[in-house]
Coordinates of C-alpha atoms in Angstrom, one line a residue:
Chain A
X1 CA 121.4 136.5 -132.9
X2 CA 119.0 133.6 -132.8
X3 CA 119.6 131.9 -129.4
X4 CA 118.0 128.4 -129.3
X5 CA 115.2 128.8 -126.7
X6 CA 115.1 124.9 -125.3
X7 CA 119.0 125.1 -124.6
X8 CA 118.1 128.1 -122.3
X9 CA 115.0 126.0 -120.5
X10 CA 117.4 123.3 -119.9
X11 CA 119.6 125.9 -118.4
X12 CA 116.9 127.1 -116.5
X13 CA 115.8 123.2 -115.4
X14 CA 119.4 122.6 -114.2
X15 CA 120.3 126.0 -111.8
X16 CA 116.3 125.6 -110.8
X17 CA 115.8 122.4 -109.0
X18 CA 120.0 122.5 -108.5
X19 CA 119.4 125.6 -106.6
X20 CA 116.1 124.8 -105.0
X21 CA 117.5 121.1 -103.5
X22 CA 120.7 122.2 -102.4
X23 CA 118.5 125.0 -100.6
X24 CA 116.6 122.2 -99.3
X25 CA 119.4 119.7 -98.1
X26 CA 121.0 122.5 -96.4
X27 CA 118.2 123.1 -94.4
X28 CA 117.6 119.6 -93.4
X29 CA 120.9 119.0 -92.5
X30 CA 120.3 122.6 -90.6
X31 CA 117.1 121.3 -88.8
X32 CA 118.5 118.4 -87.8
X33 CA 121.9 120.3 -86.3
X34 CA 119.2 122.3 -84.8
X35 CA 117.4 119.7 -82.9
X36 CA 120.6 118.4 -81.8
X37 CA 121.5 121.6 -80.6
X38 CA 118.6 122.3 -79.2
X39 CA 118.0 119.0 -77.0
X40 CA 121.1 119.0 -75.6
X41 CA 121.4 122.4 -74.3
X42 CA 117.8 123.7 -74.1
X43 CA 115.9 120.8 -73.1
X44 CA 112.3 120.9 -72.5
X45 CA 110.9 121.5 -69.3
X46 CA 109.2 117.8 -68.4
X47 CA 105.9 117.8 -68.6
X48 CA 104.6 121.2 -69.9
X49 CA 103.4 121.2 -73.4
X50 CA 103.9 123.6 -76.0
X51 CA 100.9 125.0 -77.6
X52 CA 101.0 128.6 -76.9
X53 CA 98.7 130.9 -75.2
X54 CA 97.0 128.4 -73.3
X55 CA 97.2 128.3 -69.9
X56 CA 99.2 124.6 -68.7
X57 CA 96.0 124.1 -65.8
X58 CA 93.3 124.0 -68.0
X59 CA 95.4 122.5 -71.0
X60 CA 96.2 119.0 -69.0
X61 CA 92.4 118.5 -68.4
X62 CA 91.5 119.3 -71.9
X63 CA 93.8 117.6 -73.3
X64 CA 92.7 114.0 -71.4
X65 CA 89.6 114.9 -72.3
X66 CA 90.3 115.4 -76.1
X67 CA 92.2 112.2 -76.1
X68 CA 89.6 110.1 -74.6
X69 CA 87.5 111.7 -77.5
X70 CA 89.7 111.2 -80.2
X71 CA 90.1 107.5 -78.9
X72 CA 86.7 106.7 -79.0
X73 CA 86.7 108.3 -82.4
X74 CA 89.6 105.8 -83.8
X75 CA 87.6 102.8 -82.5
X76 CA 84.3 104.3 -83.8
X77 CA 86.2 104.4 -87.1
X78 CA 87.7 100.9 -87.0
X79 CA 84.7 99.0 -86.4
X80 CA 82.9 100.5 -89.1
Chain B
X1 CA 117.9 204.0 -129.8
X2 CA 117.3 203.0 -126.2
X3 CA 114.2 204.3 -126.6
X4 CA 113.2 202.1 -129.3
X5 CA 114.1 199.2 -128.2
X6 CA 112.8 200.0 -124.5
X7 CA 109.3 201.0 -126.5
X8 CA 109.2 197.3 -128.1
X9 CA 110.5 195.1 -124.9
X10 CA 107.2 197.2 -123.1
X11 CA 104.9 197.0 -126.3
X12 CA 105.7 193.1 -125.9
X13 CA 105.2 192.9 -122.8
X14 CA 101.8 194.3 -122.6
X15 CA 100.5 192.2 -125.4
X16 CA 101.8 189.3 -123.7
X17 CA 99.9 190.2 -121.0
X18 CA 96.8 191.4 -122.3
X19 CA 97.1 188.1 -124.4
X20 CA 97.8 185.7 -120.8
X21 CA 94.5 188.0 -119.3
X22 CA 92.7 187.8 -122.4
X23 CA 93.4 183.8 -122.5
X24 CA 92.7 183.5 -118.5
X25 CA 89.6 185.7 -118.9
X26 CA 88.8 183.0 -121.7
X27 CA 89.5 179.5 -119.8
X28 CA 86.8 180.0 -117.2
X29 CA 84.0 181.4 -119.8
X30 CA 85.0 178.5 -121.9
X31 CA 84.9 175.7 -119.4
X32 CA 81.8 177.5 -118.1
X33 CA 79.6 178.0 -121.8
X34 CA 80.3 173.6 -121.6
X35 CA 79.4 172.8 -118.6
X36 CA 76.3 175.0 -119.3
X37 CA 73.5 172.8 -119.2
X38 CA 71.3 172.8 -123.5
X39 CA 68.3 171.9 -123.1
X40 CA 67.4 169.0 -125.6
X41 CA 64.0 168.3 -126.9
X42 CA 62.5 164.9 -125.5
X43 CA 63.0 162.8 -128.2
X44 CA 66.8 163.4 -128.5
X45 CA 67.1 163.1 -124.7
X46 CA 65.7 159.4 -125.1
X47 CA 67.4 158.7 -127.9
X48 CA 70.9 160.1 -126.1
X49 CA 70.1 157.9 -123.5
X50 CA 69.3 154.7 -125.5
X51 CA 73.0 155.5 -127.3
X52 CA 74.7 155.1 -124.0
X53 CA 72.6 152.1 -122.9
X54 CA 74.7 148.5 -122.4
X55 CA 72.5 146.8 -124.7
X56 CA 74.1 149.4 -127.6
X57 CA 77.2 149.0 -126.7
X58 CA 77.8 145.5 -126.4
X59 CA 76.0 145.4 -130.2
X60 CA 77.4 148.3 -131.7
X61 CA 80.6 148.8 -129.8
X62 CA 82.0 152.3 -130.2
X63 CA 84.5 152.9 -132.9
X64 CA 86.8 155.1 -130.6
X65 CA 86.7 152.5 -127.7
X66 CA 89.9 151.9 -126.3
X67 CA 91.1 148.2 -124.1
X68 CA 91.8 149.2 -120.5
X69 CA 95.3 149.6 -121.6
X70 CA 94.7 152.7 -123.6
X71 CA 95.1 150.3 -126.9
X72 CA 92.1 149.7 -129.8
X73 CA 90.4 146.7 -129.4
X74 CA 88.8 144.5 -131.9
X75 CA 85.1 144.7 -132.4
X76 CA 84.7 140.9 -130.9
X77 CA 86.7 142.1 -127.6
X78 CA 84.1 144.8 -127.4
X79 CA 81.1 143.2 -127.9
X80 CA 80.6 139.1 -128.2
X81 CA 84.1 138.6 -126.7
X82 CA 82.5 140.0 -123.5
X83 CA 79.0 138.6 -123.1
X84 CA 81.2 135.5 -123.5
X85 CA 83.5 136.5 -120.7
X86 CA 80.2 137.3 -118.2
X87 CA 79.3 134.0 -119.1
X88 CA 82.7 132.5 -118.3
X89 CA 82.9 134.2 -114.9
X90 CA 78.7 132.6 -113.9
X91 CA 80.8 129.3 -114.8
X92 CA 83.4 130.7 -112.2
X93 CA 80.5 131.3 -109.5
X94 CA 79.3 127.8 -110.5
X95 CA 82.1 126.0 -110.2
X96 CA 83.4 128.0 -106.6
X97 CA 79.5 127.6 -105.2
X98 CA 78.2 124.3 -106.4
X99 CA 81.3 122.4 -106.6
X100 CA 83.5 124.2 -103.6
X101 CA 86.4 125.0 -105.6
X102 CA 88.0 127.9 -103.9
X103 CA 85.5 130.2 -103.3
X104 CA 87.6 132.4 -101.7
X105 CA 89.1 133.5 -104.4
X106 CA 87.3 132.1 -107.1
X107 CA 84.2 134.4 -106.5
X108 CA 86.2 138.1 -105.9
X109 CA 87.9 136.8 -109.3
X110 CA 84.7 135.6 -111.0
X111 CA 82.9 139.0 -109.8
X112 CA 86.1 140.9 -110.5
X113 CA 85.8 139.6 -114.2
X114 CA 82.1 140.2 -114.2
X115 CA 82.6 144.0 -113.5
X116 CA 85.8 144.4 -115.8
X117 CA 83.4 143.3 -119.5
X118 CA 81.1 146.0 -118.4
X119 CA 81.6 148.2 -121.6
X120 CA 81.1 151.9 -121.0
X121 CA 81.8 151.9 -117.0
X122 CA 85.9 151.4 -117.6
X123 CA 85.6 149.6 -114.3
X124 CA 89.2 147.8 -115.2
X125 CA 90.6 151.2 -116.4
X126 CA 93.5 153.1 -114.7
X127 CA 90.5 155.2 -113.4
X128 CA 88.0 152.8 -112.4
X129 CA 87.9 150.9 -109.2
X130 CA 89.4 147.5 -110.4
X131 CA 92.1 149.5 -112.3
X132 CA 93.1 151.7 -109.0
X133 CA 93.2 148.3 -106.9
X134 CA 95.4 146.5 -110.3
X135 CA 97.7 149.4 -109.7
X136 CA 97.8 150.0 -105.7
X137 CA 98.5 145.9 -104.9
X138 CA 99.1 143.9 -107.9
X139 CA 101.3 145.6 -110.4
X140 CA 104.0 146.1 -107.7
X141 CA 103.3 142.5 -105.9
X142 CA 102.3 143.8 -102.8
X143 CA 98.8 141.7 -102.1
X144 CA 100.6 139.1 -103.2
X145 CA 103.4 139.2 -100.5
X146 CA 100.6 140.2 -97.6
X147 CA 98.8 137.1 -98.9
X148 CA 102.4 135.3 -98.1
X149 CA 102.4 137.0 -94.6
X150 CA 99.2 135.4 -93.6
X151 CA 99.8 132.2 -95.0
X152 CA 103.1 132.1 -92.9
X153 CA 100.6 133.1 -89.9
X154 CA 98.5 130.1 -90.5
X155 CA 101.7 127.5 -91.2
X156 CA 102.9 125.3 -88.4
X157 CA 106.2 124.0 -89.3
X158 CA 106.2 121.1 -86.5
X159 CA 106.0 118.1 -89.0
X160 CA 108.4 119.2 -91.4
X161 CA 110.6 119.9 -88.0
X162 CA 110.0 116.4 -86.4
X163 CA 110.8 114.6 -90.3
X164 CA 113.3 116.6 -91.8
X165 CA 114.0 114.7 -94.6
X166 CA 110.9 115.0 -95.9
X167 CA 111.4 118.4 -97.5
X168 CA 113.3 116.6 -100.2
X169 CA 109.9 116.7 -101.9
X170 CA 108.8 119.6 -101.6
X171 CA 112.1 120.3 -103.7
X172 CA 111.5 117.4 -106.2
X173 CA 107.5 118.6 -106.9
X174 CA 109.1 121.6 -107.9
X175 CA 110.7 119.9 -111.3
X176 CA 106.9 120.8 -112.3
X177 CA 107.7 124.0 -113.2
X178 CA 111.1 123.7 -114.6
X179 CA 109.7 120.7 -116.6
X180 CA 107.3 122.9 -117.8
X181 CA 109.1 125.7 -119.2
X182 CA 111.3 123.7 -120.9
X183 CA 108.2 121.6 -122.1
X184 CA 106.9 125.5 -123.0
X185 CA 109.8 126.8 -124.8
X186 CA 110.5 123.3 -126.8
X187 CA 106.7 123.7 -128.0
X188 CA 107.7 127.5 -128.6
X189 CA 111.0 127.0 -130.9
X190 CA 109.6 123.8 -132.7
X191 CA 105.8 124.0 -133.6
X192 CA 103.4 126.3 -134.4
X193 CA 101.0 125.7 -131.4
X194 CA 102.2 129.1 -129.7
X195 CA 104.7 131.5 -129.5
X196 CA 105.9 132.2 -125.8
X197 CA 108.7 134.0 -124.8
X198 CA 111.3 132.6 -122.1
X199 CA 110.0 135.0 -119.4
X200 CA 106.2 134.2 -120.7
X201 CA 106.9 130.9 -120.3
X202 CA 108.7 131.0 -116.9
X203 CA 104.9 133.1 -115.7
X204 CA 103.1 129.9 -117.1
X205 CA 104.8 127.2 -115.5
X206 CA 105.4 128.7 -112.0
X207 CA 101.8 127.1 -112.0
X208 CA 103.5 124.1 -111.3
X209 CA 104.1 125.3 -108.2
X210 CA 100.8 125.1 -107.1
X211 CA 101.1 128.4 -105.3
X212 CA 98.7 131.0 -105.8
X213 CA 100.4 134.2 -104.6
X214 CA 103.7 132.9 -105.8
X215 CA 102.4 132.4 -109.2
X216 CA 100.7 136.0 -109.4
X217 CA 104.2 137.3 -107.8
X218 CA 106.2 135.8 -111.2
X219 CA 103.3 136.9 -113.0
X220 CA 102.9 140.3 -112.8
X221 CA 106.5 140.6 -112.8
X222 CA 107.4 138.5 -115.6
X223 CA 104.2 138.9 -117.7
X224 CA 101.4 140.8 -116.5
X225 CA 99.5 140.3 -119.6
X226 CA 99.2 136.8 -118.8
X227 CA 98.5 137.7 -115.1
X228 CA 94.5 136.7 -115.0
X229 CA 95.1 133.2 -117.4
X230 CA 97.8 132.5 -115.1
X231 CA 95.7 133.3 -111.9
X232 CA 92.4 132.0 -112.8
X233 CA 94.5 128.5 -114.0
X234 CA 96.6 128.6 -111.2
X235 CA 93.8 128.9 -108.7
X236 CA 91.6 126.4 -110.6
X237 CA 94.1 123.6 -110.6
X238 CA 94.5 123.9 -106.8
X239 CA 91.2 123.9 -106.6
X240 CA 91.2 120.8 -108.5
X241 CA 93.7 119.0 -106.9
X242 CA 91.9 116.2 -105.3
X243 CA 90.6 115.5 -109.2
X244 CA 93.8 115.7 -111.0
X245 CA 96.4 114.1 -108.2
X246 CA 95.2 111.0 -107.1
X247 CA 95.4 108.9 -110.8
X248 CA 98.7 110.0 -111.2
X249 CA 99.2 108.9 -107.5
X250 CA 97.5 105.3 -108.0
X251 CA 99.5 104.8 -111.3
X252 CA 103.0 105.8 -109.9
X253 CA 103.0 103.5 -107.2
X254 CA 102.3 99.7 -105.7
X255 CA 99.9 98.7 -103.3
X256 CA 102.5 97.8 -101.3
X257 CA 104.1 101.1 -100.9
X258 CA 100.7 102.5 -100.2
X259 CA 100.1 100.4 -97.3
X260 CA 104.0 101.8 -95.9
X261 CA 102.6 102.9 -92.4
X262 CA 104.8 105.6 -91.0
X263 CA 106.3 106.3 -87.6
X264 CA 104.8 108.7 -85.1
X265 CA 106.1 112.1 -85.4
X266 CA 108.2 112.7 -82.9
X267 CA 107.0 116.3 -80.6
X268 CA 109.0 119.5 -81.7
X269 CA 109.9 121.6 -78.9
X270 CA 108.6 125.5 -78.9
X271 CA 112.4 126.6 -79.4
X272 CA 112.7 124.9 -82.9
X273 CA 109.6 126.1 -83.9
X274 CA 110.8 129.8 -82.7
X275 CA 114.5 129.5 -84.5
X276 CA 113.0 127.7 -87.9
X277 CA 112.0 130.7 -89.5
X278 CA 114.9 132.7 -88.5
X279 CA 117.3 130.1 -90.1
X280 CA 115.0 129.4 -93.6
X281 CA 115.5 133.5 -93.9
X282 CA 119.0 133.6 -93.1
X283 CA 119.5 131.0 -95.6
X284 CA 117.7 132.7 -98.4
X285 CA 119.3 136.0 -97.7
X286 CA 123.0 134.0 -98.5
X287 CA 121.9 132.2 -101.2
X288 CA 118.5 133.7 -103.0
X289 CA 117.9 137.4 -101.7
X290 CA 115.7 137.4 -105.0
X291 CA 113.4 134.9 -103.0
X292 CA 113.1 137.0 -99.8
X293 CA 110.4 139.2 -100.2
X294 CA 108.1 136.0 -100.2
X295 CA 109.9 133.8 -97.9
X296 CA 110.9 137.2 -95.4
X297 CA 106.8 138.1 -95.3
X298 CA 106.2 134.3 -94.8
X299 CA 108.5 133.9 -92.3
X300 CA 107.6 137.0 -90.8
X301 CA 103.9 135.9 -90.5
X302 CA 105.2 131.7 -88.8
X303 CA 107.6 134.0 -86.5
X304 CA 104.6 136.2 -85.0
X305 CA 102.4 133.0 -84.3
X306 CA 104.9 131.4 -83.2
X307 CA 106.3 133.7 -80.8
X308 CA 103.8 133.3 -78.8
X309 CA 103.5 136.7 -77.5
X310 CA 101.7 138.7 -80.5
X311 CA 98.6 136.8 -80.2
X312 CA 96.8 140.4 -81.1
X313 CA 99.2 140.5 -84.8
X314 CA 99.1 136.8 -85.7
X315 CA 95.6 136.4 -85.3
X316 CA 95.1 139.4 -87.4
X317 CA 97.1 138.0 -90.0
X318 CA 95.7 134.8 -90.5
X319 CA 92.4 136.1 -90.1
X320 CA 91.1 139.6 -91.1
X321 CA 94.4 140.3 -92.9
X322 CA 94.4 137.7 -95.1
X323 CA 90.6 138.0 -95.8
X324 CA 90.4 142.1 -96.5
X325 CA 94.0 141.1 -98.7
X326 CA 92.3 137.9 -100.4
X327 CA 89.2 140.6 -101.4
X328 CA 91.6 142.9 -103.5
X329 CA 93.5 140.1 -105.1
X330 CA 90.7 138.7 -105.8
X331 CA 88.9 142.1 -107.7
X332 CA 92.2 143.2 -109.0
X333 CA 92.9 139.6 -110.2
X334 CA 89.6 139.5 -111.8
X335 CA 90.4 143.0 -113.4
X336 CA 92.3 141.3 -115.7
X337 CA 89.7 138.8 -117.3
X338 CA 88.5 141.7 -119.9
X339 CA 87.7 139.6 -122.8
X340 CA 90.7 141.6 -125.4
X341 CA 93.2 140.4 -122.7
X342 CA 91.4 136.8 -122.1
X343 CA 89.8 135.6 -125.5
X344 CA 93.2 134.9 -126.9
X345 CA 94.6 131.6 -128.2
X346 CA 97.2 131.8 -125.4
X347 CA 95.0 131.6 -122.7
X348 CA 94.2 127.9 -123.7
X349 CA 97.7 126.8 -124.3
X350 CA 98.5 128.1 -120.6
X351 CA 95.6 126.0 -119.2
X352 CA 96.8 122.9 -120.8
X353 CA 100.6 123.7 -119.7
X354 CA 99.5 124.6 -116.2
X355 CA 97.8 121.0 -116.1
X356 CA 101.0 119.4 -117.1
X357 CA 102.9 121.6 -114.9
X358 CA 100.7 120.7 -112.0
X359 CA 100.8 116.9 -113.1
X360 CA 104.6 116.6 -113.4
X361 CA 105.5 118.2 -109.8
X362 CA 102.9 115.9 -108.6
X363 CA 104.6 112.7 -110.2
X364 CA 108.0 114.2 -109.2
X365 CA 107.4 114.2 -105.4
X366 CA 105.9 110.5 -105.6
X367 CA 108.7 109.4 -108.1
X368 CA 111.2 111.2 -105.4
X369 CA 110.0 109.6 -102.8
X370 CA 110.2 106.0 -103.9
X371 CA 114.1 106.9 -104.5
X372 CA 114.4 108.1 -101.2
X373 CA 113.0 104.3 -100.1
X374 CA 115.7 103.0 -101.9
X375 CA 118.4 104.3 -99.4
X376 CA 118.7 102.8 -96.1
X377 CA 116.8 103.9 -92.9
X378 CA 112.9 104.5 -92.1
X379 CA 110.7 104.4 -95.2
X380 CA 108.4 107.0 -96.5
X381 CA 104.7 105.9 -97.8
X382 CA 105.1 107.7 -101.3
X383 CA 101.8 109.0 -101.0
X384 CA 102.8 111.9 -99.4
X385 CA 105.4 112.7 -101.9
X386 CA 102.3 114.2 -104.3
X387 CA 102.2 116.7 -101.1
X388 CA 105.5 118.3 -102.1
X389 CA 103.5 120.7 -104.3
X390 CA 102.8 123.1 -102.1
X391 CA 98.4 124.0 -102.3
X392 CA 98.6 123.7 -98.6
X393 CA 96.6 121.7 -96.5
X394 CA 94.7 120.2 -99.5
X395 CA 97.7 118.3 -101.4
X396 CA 98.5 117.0 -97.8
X397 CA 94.7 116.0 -97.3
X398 CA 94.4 114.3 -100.4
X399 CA 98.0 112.2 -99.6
X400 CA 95.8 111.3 -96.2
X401 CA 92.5 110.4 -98.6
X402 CA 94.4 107.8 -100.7
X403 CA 96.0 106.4 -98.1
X404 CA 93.4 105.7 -96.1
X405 CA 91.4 104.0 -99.0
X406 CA 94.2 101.1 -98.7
X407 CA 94.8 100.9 -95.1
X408 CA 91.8 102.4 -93.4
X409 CA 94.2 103.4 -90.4
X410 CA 96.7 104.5 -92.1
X411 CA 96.7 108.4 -91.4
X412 CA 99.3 109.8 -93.3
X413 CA 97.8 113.3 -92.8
X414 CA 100.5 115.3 -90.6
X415 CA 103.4 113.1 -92.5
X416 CA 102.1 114.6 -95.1
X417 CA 102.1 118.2 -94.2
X418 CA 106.0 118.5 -93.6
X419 CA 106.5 118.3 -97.7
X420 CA 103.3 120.3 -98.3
X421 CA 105.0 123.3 -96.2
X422 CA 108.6 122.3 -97.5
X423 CA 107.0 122.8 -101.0
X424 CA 106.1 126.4 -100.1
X425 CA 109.5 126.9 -99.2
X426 CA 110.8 124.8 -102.2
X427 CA 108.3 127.0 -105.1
X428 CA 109.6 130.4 -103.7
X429 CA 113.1 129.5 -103.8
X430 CA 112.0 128.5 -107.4
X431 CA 110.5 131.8 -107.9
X432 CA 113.6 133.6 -106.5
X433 CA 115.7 131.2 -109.0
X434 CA 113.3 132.9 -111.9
X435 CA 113.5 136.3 -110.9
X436 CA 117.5 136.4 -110.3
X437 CA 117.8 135.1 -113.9
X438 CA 116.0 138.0 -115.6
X439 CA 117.0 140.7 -113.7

C-alpha cells in the first residue's frame, strides 16, 4: 500500500511542535507556580548572594569591585 | 551379532579419533608451514612492497576491496572519491583554523575523515581504531548523551527562570525541523531531486534544531548512514550561525522592534535553580520518556553544578568530560566521511535542507516573538526570538550583536539566553516526539 508521504510529514509537523509547546507552556506556567512557591515560603536570606562555592566575605568585596569595573566599562563604551 | 556391531561402534571410533588427532596434529603444522617466513629474492621484495604502497592503491584500487561496511565499493570510492575526501577534510581544517568555526569538533571530525580514506589501513573498519570508537560510543548514542551531560553542566538556567515566557521560542524555532521534513518528504513523493525515506528525512531535519549531539542522537538512530552528512552539516551551520541568522533577522523585523529595550532580569534565587531540573525531568518522564535519555543526562549534568556541593563532578563534566567525550565524537564522527558513504548525491541535498532547516527555526522564533508582542504585558525585542534555536551561547550572542548595532546599549545578551536554553529543551523534546513515532 502506497501511503502518501507529505500527509505523514504533516502528521509529524502537527504532534511535533503540538507536543513540544504544550511541553513548553506547561513548564512556564510551572516556573512561574514555582517562583510563587518559592518566594513566599522559602524566601531568600537578605543580603547573601547566590553564586555557589564562593565564600559570602570575599564575594561582597569582589563584587563592588567588579561593578565599579564594569561601570567604567559601560561609560567607556558609551562615549565611544 | 553383538560382536559385530560392538567391532564397528569401536572401529568408528578409532578412526574418528585417529582422524580428530590426525586433523589436530595437522592445524598447528599448517598454521606453522604459513607463518614460516620464504625468503623472496630482492626484486620481488620491492616490488611486493611497491604493490602495497598508498600511491598503488589509491590508482589501482584492489578488485576485492570491500567499504568499511563489509560491502563492494565502486572504483571512484576507492580511489579519486577519496583523494577528494582528504581534500574535503584540509577544507574542514581551513575553515575550523582560519575562520574559527568550531574547531572543537570540526578538527577531531576533519582528522577523523582524514584517517578514514586511508585505503589499505581499514582505519574506519569494525577493526580499526575509528571503527572500534563508531561502535563503543556512537552506534549506541552514548558520546552523544555524555556530550548532553556536560552541556547541562555548563547551562545556567537563571534567565529562562527570571523570564519564563520566553521559552515559547525556543518551542516555535523548533517548527525548523518539522518544516523541514515535511519540506523533505514533499520533495521526496513529488520530484526527482532525491529519494528520502520518512525516518531519513526526520535524521536530516533534526538539523533544524541546531543541536549537535541531538542531531547525531536521531541520526545514528534513525539513519546511521547519513550520520557523518548530518554531523558535518549540522556542526557547520552552527558554526555558521552568525552568517546565516542575522539577514533573516534584519528582514523579519522593523527598526522599531529592534530598538524594544527589555527589562532587567529579575535575580533567581539558588532554590529555583536547584528544583528546575527536577521538574523539566519529571515532566518529560509523564509526557516524552522517549526524550529522557537527553534531557535526564542534561539535567543530570545543570543538577550537579547547581547543587552546589559536587564542585569535584561538575567541574569534571564541563571540563575534562566533555573534552575527552568531544575527542571520540569527533574521530568516530569523522569515521563516517569515507568517500563510498560521503560522495553521494544525498549528501548535497541534506546540506541544502539542513540550511533551510536552520533558516526556518530561525524565522519561526523571530516571527513567534512578534506574536507574542501582540498580546498585552511587557514586550519582547524579537531579536532574541532567532535565539530559540538552541547552538548555545552563540545564537544568544548573535541576538546581542544585532541588537547592539541599533541601539548601542541595548544588551539583549542574557534576555537572550532564556530561549537559547529553552530551545535545548524544546529540540530534545522534538527528538523524543521523533523517536516515539518510529518505535
Amino acid at each position: 500500500m502506497e501511503t502518501n508521504l507529505v500527509i505523514e510529514g504533516f502528521k509529524f509537523l502537527i504532534l511535533g511542535m503540538g507536543t513540544v509547546l504544550i511541553f513548553l507552556v506547561v513548564l512556564i506556567l510551572l516556573m512561574n507556580l514555582q517562583r510563587k512557591i518559592i518566594e513566599r515560603f522559602f524566601p531568600e536570606p537578605q543580603g547573601i548572594s547566590e553564586a555557589p562555592g564562593a565564600t559570602p566575605g570575599t564575594q561582597a568585596k569582589d563584587t563592588k569591585k567588579i561593578v565599579a569595573a564594569i561601570s567604567a566599562a559601560i561609560m567607556h563604551h558609551n562615549k565611544a | 551379532m553383538k560382536i559385530f556391531l560392538l567391532s564397528i561402534v569401536s572401529v568408528l571410533m578409532l578412526m574418528t579419533s585417529a582422524y580428530a588427532e590426525g586433523h589436530g596434529a595437522a592445524d598447528p603444522l599448517t598454521t606453522h608451514q604459513e607463518e614460516d617466513y620464504v625468503s623472496k629474492g630482492m626484486g620481488e621484495m620491492i616490488g611486493n612492497f611497491l604493490a602495497s604502497t598508498g600511491i598503488v592503491a589509491l590508482v589501482s584500487p584492489d578488485e576485492n576491496e570491500l567499504s568499511a561496511h563489509g560491502e563492494p565499493m565502486s572504483d571512484f570510492h576507492k580511489g579519486l572519491g577519496r583523494v577528494i575526501m582528504i581534500l574535503i577534510t584540509f577544507l574542514l581544517f581551513w575553515l575550523a583554523i582560519k575562520k574559527g568555526f568550531e574547531p572543537l569538533l570540526l578538527l577531531p571530525i576533519g582528522f577523523g575523515g582524514l584517517l578514514a580514506n586511508i585505503p589499505i589501513a581499514g582505519i574506519s573498519g569494525p577493526d580499526g581504531f575509528l571503527g572500534v570508537l563508531y561502535e563503543a560510543g556512537l552506534a549506541n548514542q552514548l558520546f552523544p548523551i555524555l556530550i548532553f551531560m556536560g552541556v547541562g553542566a555548563m547551562t545556567d538556567f537563571g534567565p529562562l527562570l527570571a523570564n519564563p515566557k520566553t521559552a515559547l521560542l525556543g518551542g516555535a524555532a523548533q517548527f525548523g525541523i518539522f518544516g523541514t521534513l515535511v519540506g523533505a518528504v514533499a520533495l521526496s513523493e513529488y520530484t526527482t531531486l532525491f529519494d528520502f525515506t520518512l525516518k531519513q528525512a526526520s535524521a536530516i531535519s533534526i538539523i533544524g534544531g541546531a543541536d549537535g549531539p541531538t542531531s547525531i542522537f536521531i541520526a545514528s538512530a534513525l539513519a546511521p548512514e547519513l550520520l557523518g552528512a548530518i554531523a558535518v552539516a549540522s556542526y557547520s551551520y552552527m558554526a555558521m550561525v552568525p552568517i546565516i541568522q542575522p539577514p533573516i533577522m534584519k528582514a523579519l523585523t522593523t527598526d522599531e522592534e529592534r530598538k524594544i529595550k527589555m527589562t532587567t532580569l529579575r535575580p533567581v534565587s539558588r532554590l529555583e535553580k536547584l528544583v528546575f531540573p527536577i521538574m523539566v525531568l519529571t515532566l518529560a518522564i509523564l509526557v516524552l520518556p522517549e526524550a529522557t535519555p537527553l534531557i535526564g543526562a542534561f539535567m543530570f549534568g545543570n543538577f550537579l553544578k547547581v547543587s552546589g556541593v559536587v564542585d569535584r563532578l561538575s567541574d569534571t563534566m564541563e571540563n575534562a568530560l566533555i573534552n575527552i567525550i568531544t575527542i571520540f565524537l569527533g574521530l568516530a564522527v569523522g569515521s563516517k566521511l569515507s568517500a563510498d558513504q560521503f560522495l553521494v548525491a544525498d549528501t548535497l541535498a541534506i546540506l541544502a535542507l539542513g540550511i533551510i532547516a536552520f533558516s526556518a527555526g530561525t524565522a519561526a522564533g523571530v516571527i513567534m516573538a512578534k506574536i507574542m508582542n501582540k498580546f498585552p504585558g511587557t514586550k519582547i525585542n524579537p531579536l532574541i526570538g532567532s535565539a530559540g534555536v538552541s547552538a548555545v551561547p552563540m545564537a544568544a550572542r548573535v541576538s546581542n550583536k544585532v541588537g547592539m548595532e541599533y541601539d548601542r546599549s541595548n544588551i539583549l545578551l542574557m534576555h537572550a539566553m532564556g530561549p537559547n536554553v529553552a530551545g535545548v529543551i524544546g529540540s530534545a523534546v522534538a527528538a523524543g516526539v521523533l523517536l516515539s513515532i518510529f518505535n
